[in-house]
N, CA, C and O atoms as a GROMACS GRO file, in nm:
protein
  500
    1MET      N    1  -5.747   1.481   3.340
    1MET     CA    2  -5.675   1.590   3.271
    1MET      C    3  -5.613   1.538   3.145
    1MET      O    4  -5.541   1.439   3.158
    2PRO      N    5  -5.630   1.588   3.026
    2PRO     CA    6  -5.598   1.491   2.921
    2PRO      C    7  -5.428   1.531   2.906
    2PRO      O    8  -5.401   1.651   2.916
    3THR      N    9  -5.326   1.444   2.885
    3THR     CA   10  -5.222   1.432   2.849
    3THR      C   11  -5.152   1.543   2.761
    3THR      O   12  -5.197   1.532   2.647
    4GLN      N   13  -5.070   1.634   2.767
    4GLN     CA   14  -5.005   1.711   2.662
    4GLN      C   15  -4.864   1.652   2.571
    4GLN      O   16  -4.751   1.607   2.589
    5ALA      N   17  -4.944   1.680   2.484
    5ALA     CA   18  -4.802   1.617   2.399
    5ALA      C   19  -4.676   1.759   2.450
    5ALA      O   20  -4.697   1.877   2.479
    6PRO      N   21  -4.570   1.694   2.445
    6PRO     CA   22  -4.437   1.769   2.428
    6PRO      C   23  -4.416   1.876   2.340
    6PRO      O   24  -4.445   1.869   2.221
    7LYS      N   25  -4.355   1.995   2.404
    7LYS     CA   26  -4.371   2.123   2.305
    7LYS      C   27  -4.233   2.128   2.221
    7LYS      O   28  -4.125   2.170   2.263
    8PRO      N   29  -4.262   2.078   2.098
    8PRO     CA   30  -4.094   2.080   2.037
    8PRO      C   31  -3.957   2.179   2.055
    8PRO      O   32  -3.966   2.298   2.083
    9ALA      N   33  -3.849   2.120   2.039
    9ALA     CA   34  -3.743   2.124   2.055
    9ALA      C   35  -3.702   2.311   2.021
    9ALA      O   36  -3.696   2.344   1.902
   10LYS      N   37  -3.686   2.384   2.096
   10LYS     CA   38  -3.641   2.502   2.009
   10LYS      C   39  -3.540   2.490   1.885
   10LYS      O   40  -3.483   2.384   1.859
   11ALA      N   41  -3.527   2.572   1.833
   11ALA     CA   42  -3.375   2.542   1.688
   11ALA      C   43  -3.276   2.613   1.747
   11ALA      O   44  -3.287   2.725   1.796
   12LYS      N   45  -3.150   2.524   1.739
   12LYS     CA   46  -3.080   2.625   1.841
   12LYS      C   47  -2.956   2.685   1.720
   12LYS      O   48  -2.904   2.631   1.622
   13ASP      N   49  -2.942   2.813   1.780
   13ASP     CA   50  -2.877   2.897   1.680
   13ASP      C   51  -2.753   2.790   1.607
   13ASP      O   52  -2.718   2.684   1.660
   14SER      N   53  -2.687   2.849   1.453
   14SER     CA   54  -2.592   2.759   1.357
   14SER      C   55  -2.456   2.772   1.448
   14SER      O   56  -2.350   2.713   1.425
   15LYS      N   57  -2.485   2.869   1.564
   15LYS     CA   58  -2.299   2.890   1.556
   15LYS      C   59  -2.259   2.818   1.713
   15LYS      O   60  -2.145   2.797   1.755
   16THR      N   61  -2.367   2.794   1.769
   16THR     CA   62  -2.381   2.703   1.865
   16THR      C   63  -2.407   2.563   1.865
   16THR      O   64  -2.370   2.487   1.954
   17ALA      N   65  -2.492   2.520   1.730
   17ALA     CA   66  -2.531   2.390   1.738
   17ALA      C   67  -2.434   2.280   1.727
   17ALA      O   68  -2.337   2.308   1.657
   18ALA      N   69  -2.436   2.183   1.768
   18ALA     CA   70  -2.349   2.060   1.759
   18ALA      C   71  -2.312   2.015   1.647
   18ALA      O   72  -2.395   2.014   1.555
   19PRO      N   73  -2.172   1.963   1.624
   19PRO     CA   74  -2.169   1.923   1.486
   19PRO      C   75  -2.227   1.792   1.416
   19PRO      O   76  -2.168   1.688   1.441
   20SER      N   77  -2.317   1.788   1.346
   20SER     CA   78  -2.372   1.658   1.297
   20SER      C   79  -2.345   1.526   1.311
   20SER      O   80  -2.223   1.510   1.303
   21ALA      N   81  -2.406   1.421   1.330
   21ALA     CA   82  -2.358   1.288   1.312
   21ALA      C   83  -2.303   1.252   1.170
   21ALA      O   84  -2.210   1.176   1.142
   22ALA      N   85  -2.373   1.314   1.100
   22ALA     CA   86  -2.356   1.279   0.926
   22ALA      C   87  -2.208   1.357   0.902
   22ALA      O   88  -2.163   1.339   0.789
   23LYS      N   89  -2.154   1.413   0.960
   23LYS     CA   90  -2.029   1.496   0.945
   23LYS      C   91  -1.893   1.419   1.007
   23LYS      O   92  -1.775   1.433   0.973
   24LYS      N   93  -1.945   1.342   1.100
   24LYS     CA   94  -1.856   1.316   1.184
   24LYS      C   95  -1.807   1.171   1.157
   24LYS      O   96  -1.896   1.086   1.167
   25SER      N   97  -1.682   1.126   1.123
   25SER     CA   98  -1.618   0.999   1.062
   25SER      C   99  -1.561   0.951   1.253
   25SER      O  100  -1.491   1.001   1.341
   26ILE      N  101  -1.667   0.795   1.228
   26ILE     CA  102  -1.612   0.724   1.306
   26ILE      C  103  -1.457   0.661   1.312
   26ILE      O  104  -1.411   0.584   1.396
   27LEU      N  105  -1.387   0.724   1.180
   27LEU     CA  106  -1.279   0.622   1.167
   27LEU      C  107  -1.187   0.773   1.169
   27LEU      O  108  -1.077   0.770   1.114
   28ALA      N  109  -1.224   0.873   1.217
   28ALA     CA  110  -1.134   1.005   1.189
   28ALA      C  111  -1.007   1.008   1.262
   28ALA      O  112  -0.900   1.050   1.218
   29PRO      N  113  -1.035   0.952   1.396
   29PRO     CA  114  -0.917   0.976   1.458
   29PRO      C  115  -0.835   0.840   1.446
   29PRO      O  116  -0.722   0.848   1.494
   30ALA      N  117  -0.866   0.735   1.397
   30ALA     CA  118  -0.756   0.624   1.375
   30ALA      C  119  -0.695   0.612   1.265
   30ALA      O  120  -0.605   0.529   1.252
   31VAL      N  121  -0.746   0.721   1.134
   31VAL     CA  122  -0.699   0.700   1.035
   31VAL      C  123  -0.627   0.820   1.007
   31VAL      O  124  -0.682   0.918   1.057
   32ASP      N  125  -0.515   0.849   0.939
   32ASP     CA  126  -0.405   0.942   0.908
   32ASP      C  127  -0.456   0.957   0.778
   32ASP      O  128  -0.445   0.838   0.749
   33ALA      N  129  -0.515   1.019   0.654
   33ALA     CA  130  -0.497   1.033   0.533
   33ALA      C  131  -0.376   1.002   0.447
   33ALA      O  132  -0.357   0.931   0.348
   34ALA      N  133  -0.293   1.089   0.530
   34ALA     CA  134  -0.143   1.092   0.436
   34ALA      C  135  -0.079   0.958   0.461
   34ALA      O  136   0.028   0.931   0.407
   35LYS      N  137  -0.135   0.881   0.532
   35LYS     CA  138  -0.054   0.767   0.555
   35LYS      C  139  -0.126   0.668   0.450
   35LYS      O  140  -0.057   0.616   0.362
   36MET      N  141  -0.288   0.636   0.463
   36MET     CA  142  -0.340   0.616   0.326
   36MET      C  143  -0.303   0.620   0.186
   36MET      O  144  -0.288   0.526   0.107
   37GLU      N  145  -0.288   0.785   0.162
   37GLU     CA  146  -0.235   0.758   0.059
   37GLU      C  147  -0.146   0.733   0.015
   37GLU      O  148  -0.161   0.686  -0.098
   38ARG      N  149   0.011   0.743   0.069
   38ARG     CA  150   0.123   0.630   0.082
   38ARG      C  151   0.098   0.502   0.066
   38ARG      O  152   0.156   0.435  -0.019
   39ALA      N  153   0.007   0.454   0.150
   39ALA     CA  154  -0.034   0.353   0.148
   39ALA      C  155  -0.095   0.287  -0.016
   39ALA      O  156  -0.065   0.185  -0.079
   40ALA      N  157  -0.163   0.367  -0.035
   40ALA     CA  158  -0.224   0.286  -0.165
   40ALA      C  159  -0.137   0.321  -0.318
   40ALA      O  160  -0.152   0.265  -0.426
   41ALA      N  161  -0.058   0.417  -0.284
   41ALA     CA  162   0.010   0.436  -0.400
   41ALA      C  163   0.136   0.324  -0.412
   41ALA      O  164   0.187   0.292  -0.520
   42MET      N  165   0.183   0.265  -0.269
   42MET     CA  166   0.250   0.148  -0.247
   42MET      C  167   0.170   0.000  -0.334
   42MET      O  168   0.204  -0.076  -0.425
   43LEU      N  169   0.062   0.016  -0.252
   43LEU     CA  170  -0.021  -0.125  -0.344
   43LEU      C  171  -0.071  -0.090  -0.484
   43LEU      O  172  -0.129  -0.169  -0.558
   44LYS      N  173  -0.039   0.055  -0.517
   44LYS     CA  174  -0.038   0.053  -0.728
   44LYS      C  175   0.059  -0.023  -0.741
   44LYS      O  176   0.046  -0.136  -0.788
   45VAL      N  177   0.195   0.038  -0.693
   45VAL     CA  178   0.288  -0.070  -0.768
   45VAL      C  179   0.322  -0.166  -0.736
   45VAL      O  180   0.432  -0.198  -0.782
   46LEU      N  181   0.261  -0.253  -0.653
   46LEU     CA  182   0.236  -0.370  -0.633
   46LEU      C  183   0.149  -0.426  -0.724
   46LEU      O  184   0.181  -0.538  -0.765
   47ALA      N  185   0.020  -0.365  -0.779
   47ALA     CA  186  -0.046  -0.419  -0.812
   47ALA      C  187  -0.004  -0.480  -0.959
   47ALA      O  188  -0.071  -0.432  -1.050
   48HIS      N  189   0.098  -0.579  -1.001
   48HIS     CA  190   0.130  -0.634  -1.126
   48HIS      C  191   0.176  -0.746  -1.062
   48HIS      O  192   0.251  -0.731  -0.965
   49PRO      N  193   0.136  -0.887  -1.109
   49PRO     CA  194   0.210  -0.993  -1.050
   49PRO      C  195   0.338  -1.018  -1.078
   49PRO      O  196   0.391  -1.115  -1.024
   50LYS      N  197   0.426  -0.921  -1.183
   50LYS     CA  198   0.604  -0.955  -1.191
   50LYS      C  199   0.620  -0.872  -1.086
   50LYS      O  200   0.687  -0.895  -0.985
   51ARG      N  201   0.566  -0.787  -1.108
   51ARG     CA  202   0.690  -0.715  -0.971
   51ARG      C  203   0.672  -0.747  -0.830
   51ARG      O  204   0.769  -0.748  -0.754
   52MET      N  205   0.496  -0.785  -0.772
   52MET     CA  206   0.479  -0.875  -0.668
   52MET      C  207   0.603  -0.965  -0.660
   52MET      O  208   0.669  -0.979  -0.557
   53ALA      N  209   0.636  -1.037  -0.800
   53ALA     CA  210   0.701  -1.195  -0.784
   53ALA      C  211   0.893  -1.130  -0.757
   53ALA      O  212   0.985  -1.189  -0.701
   54ILE      N  213   0.891  -1.046  -0.796
   54ILE     CA  214   1.028  -0.927  -0.803
   54ILE      C  215   1.043  -0.949  -0.640
   54ILE      O  216   1.109  -1.034  -0.581
   55VAL      N  217   0.943  -0.821  -0.576
   55VAL     CA  218   0.983  -0.821  -0.439
   55VAL      C  219   0.968  -0.898  -0.371
   55VAL      O  220   1.027  -0.869  -0.267
   56ASP      N  221   0.906  -1.015  -0.363
   56ASP     CA  222   0.918  -1.173  -0.298
   56ASP      C  223   1.042  -1.218  -0.345
   56ASP      O  224   1.124  -1.233  -0.255
   57LEU      N  225   1.097  -1.255  -0.503
   57LEU     CA  226   1.180  -1.287  -0.468
   57LEU      C  227   1.335  -1.234  -0.378
   57LEU      O  228   1.422  -1.307  -0.330
   58LEU      N  229   1.329  -1.106  -0.380
   58LEU     CA  230   1.382  -0.994  -0.330
   58LEU      C  231   1.370  -0.971  -0.140
   58LEU      O  232   1.439  -0.904  -0.064
   59GLY      N  233   1.299  -1.025  -0.126
   59GLY     CA  234   1.272  -1.080   0.024
   59GLY      C  235   1.311  -1.190   0.057
   59GLY      O  236   1.318  -1.214   0.178
   60ARG      N  237   1.338  -1.264  -0.013
   60ARG     CA  238   1.399  -1.378   0.015
   60ARG      C  239   1.561  -1.365  -0.004
   60ARG      O  240   1.642  -1.424   0.068
   61GLU      N  241   1.584  -1.307  -0.074
   61GLU     CA  242   1.725  -1.279  -0.126
   61GLU      C  243   1.818  -1.134  -0.048
   61GLU      O  244   1.779  -1.022  -0.082
   62GLU      N  245   1.909  -1.142   0.030
   62GLU     CA  246   1.966  -0.985   0.008
   62GLU      C  247   1.952  -0.858  -0.106
   62GLU      O  248   1.906  -0.744  -0.091
   63LYS      N  249   2.001  -0.916  -0.209
   63LYS     CA  250   2.047  -0.851  -0.277
   63LYS      C  251   2.057  -0.965  -0.435
   63LYS      O  252   2.078  -1.086  -0.437
   64LEU      N  253   2.034  -0.880  -0.542
   64LEU     CA  254   2.033  -0.975  -0.674
   64LEU      C  255   2.037  -0.881  -0.797
   64LEU      O  256   1.987  -0.770  -0.814
   65THR      N  257   2.113  -0.960  -0.881
   65THR     CA  258   2.147  -0.878  -1.003
   65THR      C  259   2.047  -0.896  -1.074
   65THR      O  260   1.970  -0.987  -1.043
   66VAL      N  261   2.015  -0.795  -1.212
   66VAL     CA  262   1.931  -0.818  -1.307
   66VAL      C  263   1.908  -0.941  -1.361
   66VAL      O  264   1.800  -0.991  -1.394
   67THR      N  265   2.037  -0.991  -1.368
   67THR     CA  266   2.060  -1.117  -1.485
   67THR      C  267   1.990  -1.252  -1.390
   67THR      O  268   1.939  -1.343  -1.456
   68LYS      N  269   1.987  -1.262  -1.217
   68LYS     CA  270   1.974  -1.344  -1.169
   68LYS      C  271   1.795  -1.316  -1.147
   68LYS      O  272   1.716  -1.409  -1.163
   69ILE      N  273   1.763  -1.216  -1.119
   69ILE     CA  274   1.618  -1.184  -1.107
   69ILE      C  275   1.534  -1.242  -1.262
   69ILE      O  276   1.419  -1.287  -1.256
   70TYR      N  277   1.588  -1.235  -1.355
   70TYR     CA  278   1.488  -1.229  -1.505
   70TYR      C  279   1.533  -1.407  -1.509
   70TYR      O  280   1.447  -1.479  -1.560
   71THR      N  281   1.665  -1.479  -1.456
   71THR     CA  282   1.626  -1.604  -1.518
   71THR      C  283   1.564  -1.677  -1.357
   71THR      O  284   1.527  -1.792  -1.379
   72GLU      N  285   1.552  -1.649  -1.253
   72GLU     CA  286   1.491  -1.708  -1.135
   72GLU      C  287   1.360  -1.711  -1.172
   72GLU      O  288   1.286  -1.809  -1.172
   73LEU      N  289   1.336  -1.597  -1.204
   73LEU     CA  290   1.114  -1.566  -1.218
   73LEU      C  291   1.097  -1.591  -1.400
   73LEU      O  292   0.995  -1.580  -1.468
   74ASP      N  293   1.226  -1.624  -1.440
   74ASP     CA  294   1.165  -1.664  -1.579
   74ASP      C  295   1.070  -1.585  -1.672
   74ASP      O  296   0.958  -1.614  -1.715
   75MET      N  297   1.170  -1.448  -1.696
   75MET     CA  298   1.122  -1.336  -1.751
   75MET      C  299   1.173  -1.280  -1.890
   75MET      O  300   1.278  -1.229  -1.850
   76PRO      N  301   1.171  -1.264  -1.974
   76PRO     CA  302   1.249  -1.161  -2.063
   76PRO      C  303   1.337  -1.054  -1.950
   76PRO      O  304   1.286  -1.004  -1.850
   77GLN      N  305   1.476  -1.036  -1.993
   77GLN     CA  306   1.573  -0.959  -1.963
   77GLN      C  307   1.468  -0.787  -1.970
   77GLN      O  308   1.449  -0.729  -1.864
   78ALA      N  309   1.415  -0.731  -2.093
   78ALA     CA  310   1.384  -0.646  -2.107
   78ALA      C  311   1.213  -0.601  -2.013
   78ALA      O  312   1.166  -0.493  -1.977
   79ILE      N  313   1.178  -0.699  -2.005
   79ILE     CA  314   1.006  -0.691  -1.891
   79ILE      C  315   1.106  -0.664  -1.740
   79ILE      O  316   1.088  -0.559  -1.677
   80ALA      N  317   1.194  -0.754  -1.699
   80ALA     CA  318   1.246  -0.741  -1.558
   80ALA      C  319   1.295  -0.620  -1.568
   80ALA      O  320   1.260  -0.538  -1.483
   81SER      N  321   1.356  -0.593  -1.636
   81SER     CA  322   1.443  -0.433  -1.604
   81SER      C  323   1.313  -0.321  -1.614
   81SER      O  324   1.313  -0.225  -1.538
   82GLN      N  325   1.207  -0.339  -1.711
   82GLN     CA  326   1.111  -0.188  -1.686
   82GLN      C  327   1.044  -0.226  -1.547
   82GLN      O  328   1.052  -0.126  -1.475
   83HIS      N  329   0.988  -0.317  -1.488
   83HIS     CA  330   0.932  -0.363  -1.305
   83HIS      C  331   1.066  -0.250  -1.257
   83HIS      O  332   1.059  -0.132  -1.223
   84LEU      N  333   1.168  -0.330  -1.268
   84LEU     CA  334   1.326  -0.308  -1.228
   84LEU      C  335   1.332  -0.177  -1.150
   84LEU      O  336   1.351  -0.160  -1.030
   85ILE      N  337   1.302  -0.053  -1.285
   85ILE     CA  338   1.291   0.088  -1.269
   85ILE      C  339   1.182   0.121  -1.235
   85ILE      O  340   1.185   0.221  -1.164
   86THR      N  341   1.039   0.063  -1.260
   86THR     CA  342   0.922   0.112  -1.149
   86THR      C  343   0.922   0.113  -1.066
   86THR      O  344   0.869   0.206  -1.006
   87LEU      N  345   0.981   0.013  -1.005
   87LEU     CA  346   0.982  -0.063  -0.821
   87LEU      C  347   1.085   0.088  -0.770
   87LEU      O  348   1.076   0.163  -0.672
   88LYS      N  349   1.169   0.085  -0.874
   88LYS     CA  350   1.330   0.166  -0.794
   88LYS      C  351   1.272   0.322  -0.782
   88LYS      O  352   1.289   0.368  -0.669
   89ASP      N  353   1.210   0.407  -0.873
   89ASP     CA  354   1.154   0.516  -0.906
   89ASP      C  355   1.035   0.554  -0.810
   89ASP      O  356   0.989   0.668  -0.804
   90ARG      N  357   0.982   0.426  -0.723
   90ARG     CA  358   0.842   0.444  -0.663
   90ARG      C  359   0.942   0.412  -0.537
   90ARG      O  360   0.870   0.380  -0.443
   91GLY      N  361   1.072   0.409  -0.501
   91GLY     CA  362   1.114   0.390  -0.383
   91GLY      C  363   1.119   0.248  -0.309
   91GLY      O  364   1.170   0.242  -0.198
   92VAL      N  365   1.063   0.128  -0.375
   92VAL     CA  366   1.068   0.026  -0.321
   92VAL      C  367   1.179  -0.041  -0.316
   92VAL      O  368   1.200  -0.113  -0.219
   93LEU      N  369   1.247  -0.033  -0.391
   93LEU     CA  370   1.393  -0.103  -0.414
   93LEU      C  371   1.518   0.009  -0.432
   93LEU      O  372   1.508   0.120  -0.485
   94THR      N  373   1.615  -0.038  -0.385
   94THR     CA  374   1.748   0.063  -0.424
   94THR      C  375   1.856  -0.029  -0.543
   94THR      O  376   1.850  -0.152  -0.554
   95SER      N  377   1.932   0.044  -0.608
   95SER     CA  378   2.016  -0.043  -0.640
   95SER      C  379   2.163  -0.017  -0.650
   95SER      O  380   2.175   0.059  -0.747
   96GLU      N  381   2.278  -0.042  -0.600
   96GLU     CA  382   2.375  -0.029  -0.650
   96GLU      C  383   2.480  -0.075  -0.730
   96GLU      O  384   2.479  -0.198  -0.734
   97LYS      N  385   2.579  -0.020  -0.798
   97LYS     CA  386   2.690  -0.086  -0.885
   97LYS      C  387   2.769  -0.145  -0.795
   97LYS      O  388   2.789  -0.111  -0.678
   98ALA      N  389   2.831  -0.270  -0.878
   98ALA     CA  390   2.962  -0.300  -0.823
   98ALA      C  391   3.056  -0.389  -0.932
   98ALA      O  392   3.042  -0.509  -0.957
   99GLY      N  393   3.142  -0.308  -0.981
   99GLY     CA  394   3.184  -0.315  -1.110
   99GLY      C  395   3.073  -0.324  -1.247
   99GLY      O  396   2.990  -0.240  -1.279
  100THR      N  397   3.093  -0.412  -1.292
  100THR     CA  398   2.937  -0.427  -1.441
  100THR      C  399   2.851  -0.468  -1.407
  100THR      O  400   2.764  -0.490  -1.492
  101LYS      N  401   2.827  -0.498  -1.286
  101LYS     CA  402   2.690  -0.540  -1.217
  101LYS      C  403   2.669  -0.444  -1.126
  101LYS      O  404   2.745  -0.388  -1.047
  102ILE      N  405   2.501  -0.425  -1.158
  102ILE     CA  406   2.411  -0.366  -1.084
  102ILE      C  407   2.334  -0.477  -0.994
  102ILE      O  408   2.300  -0.582  -1.048
  103TYR      N  409   2.311  -0.459  -0.881
  103TYR     CA  410   2.264  -0.550  -0.762
  103TYR      C  411   2.122  -0.465  -0.696
  103TYR      O  412   2.132  -0.346  -0.668
  104TYR      N  413   2.037  -0.513  -0.683
  104TYR     CA  414   1.913  -0.458  -0.628
  104TYR      C  415   1.815  -0.530  -0.514
  104TYR      O  416   1.754  -0.637  -0.512
  105SER      N  417   1.830  -0.423  -0.421
  105SER     CA  418   1.748  -0.482  -0.282
  105SER      C  419   1.636  -0.403  -0.280
  105SER      O  420   1.596  -0.324  -0.366
  106LEU      N  421   1.573  -0.439  -0.138
  106LEU     CA  422   1.422  -0.384  -0.126
  106LEU      C  423   1.495  -0.252   0.012
  106LEU      O  424   1.584  -0.255   0.096
  107LEU      N  425   1.405  -0.163  -0.030
  107LEU     CA  426   1.410  -0.003   0.050
  107LEU      C  427   1.330  -0.055   0.153
  107LEU      O  428   1.370  -0.020   0.264
  108VAL      N  429   1.202  -0.148   0.156
  108VAL     CA  430   1.049  -0.167   0.213
  108VAL      C  431   1.073  -0.327   0.209
  108VAL      O  432   1.019  -0.399   0.125
  109PRO      N  433   1.156  -0.371   0.304
  109PRO     CA  434   1.114  -0.502   0.308
  109PRO      C  435   1.004  -0.585   0.385
  109PRO      O  436   0.978  -0.705   0.386
  110HIS      N  437   0.925  -0.429   0.476
  110HIS     CA  438   0.776  -0.560   0.533
  110HIS      C  439   0.669  -0.562   0.358
  110HIS      O  440   0.566  -0.627   0.337
  111LEU      N  441   0.710  -0.508   0.304
  111LEU     CA  442   0.647  -0.525   0.188
  111LEU      C  443   0.572  -0.677   0.136
  111LEU      O  444   0.464  -0.699   0.081
  112THR      N  445   0.706  -0.789   0.190
  112THR     CA  446   0.710  -0.927   0.143
  112THR      C  447   0.598  -0.991   0.252
  112THR      O  448   0.552  -1.103   0.230
  113GLU      N  449   0.562  -0.924   0.356
  113GLU     CA  450   0.460  -0.949   0.434
  113GLU      C  451   0.331  -0.898   0.367
  113GLU      O  452   0.256  -0.997   0.370
  114VAL      N  453   0.294  -0.842   0.334
  114VAL     CA  454   0.190  -0.747   0.250
  114VAL      C  455   0.148  -0.877   0.154
  114VAL      O  456   0.033  -0.922   0.159
  115ILE      N  457   0.245  -0.930   0.070
  115ILE     CA  458   0.227  -1.026  -0.024
  115ILE      C  459   0.186  -1.148   0.052
  115ILE      O  460   0.086  -1.210   0.016
  116ARG      N  461   0.259  -1.189   0.158
  116ARG     CA  462   0.224  -1.303   0.249
  116ARG      C  463   0.080  -1.291   0.282
  116ARG      O  464   0.001  -1.368   0.229
  117CYS      N  465   0.045  -1.211   0.355
  117CYS     CA  466  -0.100  -1.222   0.407
  117CYS      C  467  -0.181  -1.213   0.264
  117CYS      O  468  -0.276  -1.291   0.273
  118LEU      N  469  -0.181  -1.146   0.130
  118LEU     CA  470  -0.247  -1.122   0.053
  118LEU      C  471  -0.298  -1.300  -0.037
  118LEU      O  472  -0.401  -1.341  -0.090
  119GLU      N  473  -0.155  -1.360  -0.011
  119GLU     CA  474  -0.152  -1.511  -0.056
  119GLU      C  475  -0.228  -1.636   0.018
  119GLU      O  476  -0.296  -1.733  -0.017
  120GLU      N  477  -0.182  -1.584   0.134
  120GLU     CA  478  -0.273  -1.649   0.271
  120GLU      C  479  -0.449  -1.587   0.246
  120GLU      O  480  -0.535  -1.668   0.212
  121ASN      N  481  -0.469  -1.505   0.259
  121ASN     CA  482  -0.624  -1.467   0.280
  121ASN      C  483  -0.647  -1.497   0.100
  121ASN      O  484  -0.761  -1.544   0.101
  122ILE      N  485  -0.618  -1.497   0.001
  122ILE     CA  486  -0.697  -1.510  -0.164
  122ILE      C  487  -0.702  -1.703  -0.153
  122ILE      O  488  -0.803  -1.748  -0.207
  123ALA      N  489  -0.600  -1.818  -0.087
  123ALA     CA  490  -0.620  -1.896  -0.081
  123ALA      C  491  -0.739  -1.954   0.047
  123ALA      O  492  -0.774  -2.062   0.094
  124LYS      N  493  -0.765  -1.833   0.063
  124LYS     CA  494  -0.910  -1.898   0.164
  124LYS      C  495  -0.997  -1.910   0.121
  124LYS      O  496  -1.078  -2.000   0.147
  125MET      N  497  -1.016  -1.766  -0.010
  125MET     CA  498  -1.162  -1.767  -0.039
  125MET      C  499  -1.210  -1.864  -0.122
  125MET      O  500  -1.330  -1.869  -0.149
   0.00000   0.00000   0.00000
């Protein structure tokens, strides 16, 4: 007796059909889209060598004046000030006035770890 080919499966009702595998993301449970957006925004702020240098310097010191920052990093005062304003506006730094001086410090100290990680991995490339 000849073997019969299996019958094709019946189409499921669209209301009871399981979601297709193409629509499911394997990352969905582990990734919080809002957190990824904030992380990307933070990385954009760091996406300039001078801002990375400022964050790195402030990671080694508790707080510094604009004068100390631009002197240590050998950059013009106006450039340092522009980058400090950007970092402050984006929530990376805070400032505190003491007399005639303004001291800057990190609000997100763990950014220095991100910079270290990037430096170490770039060195391996």
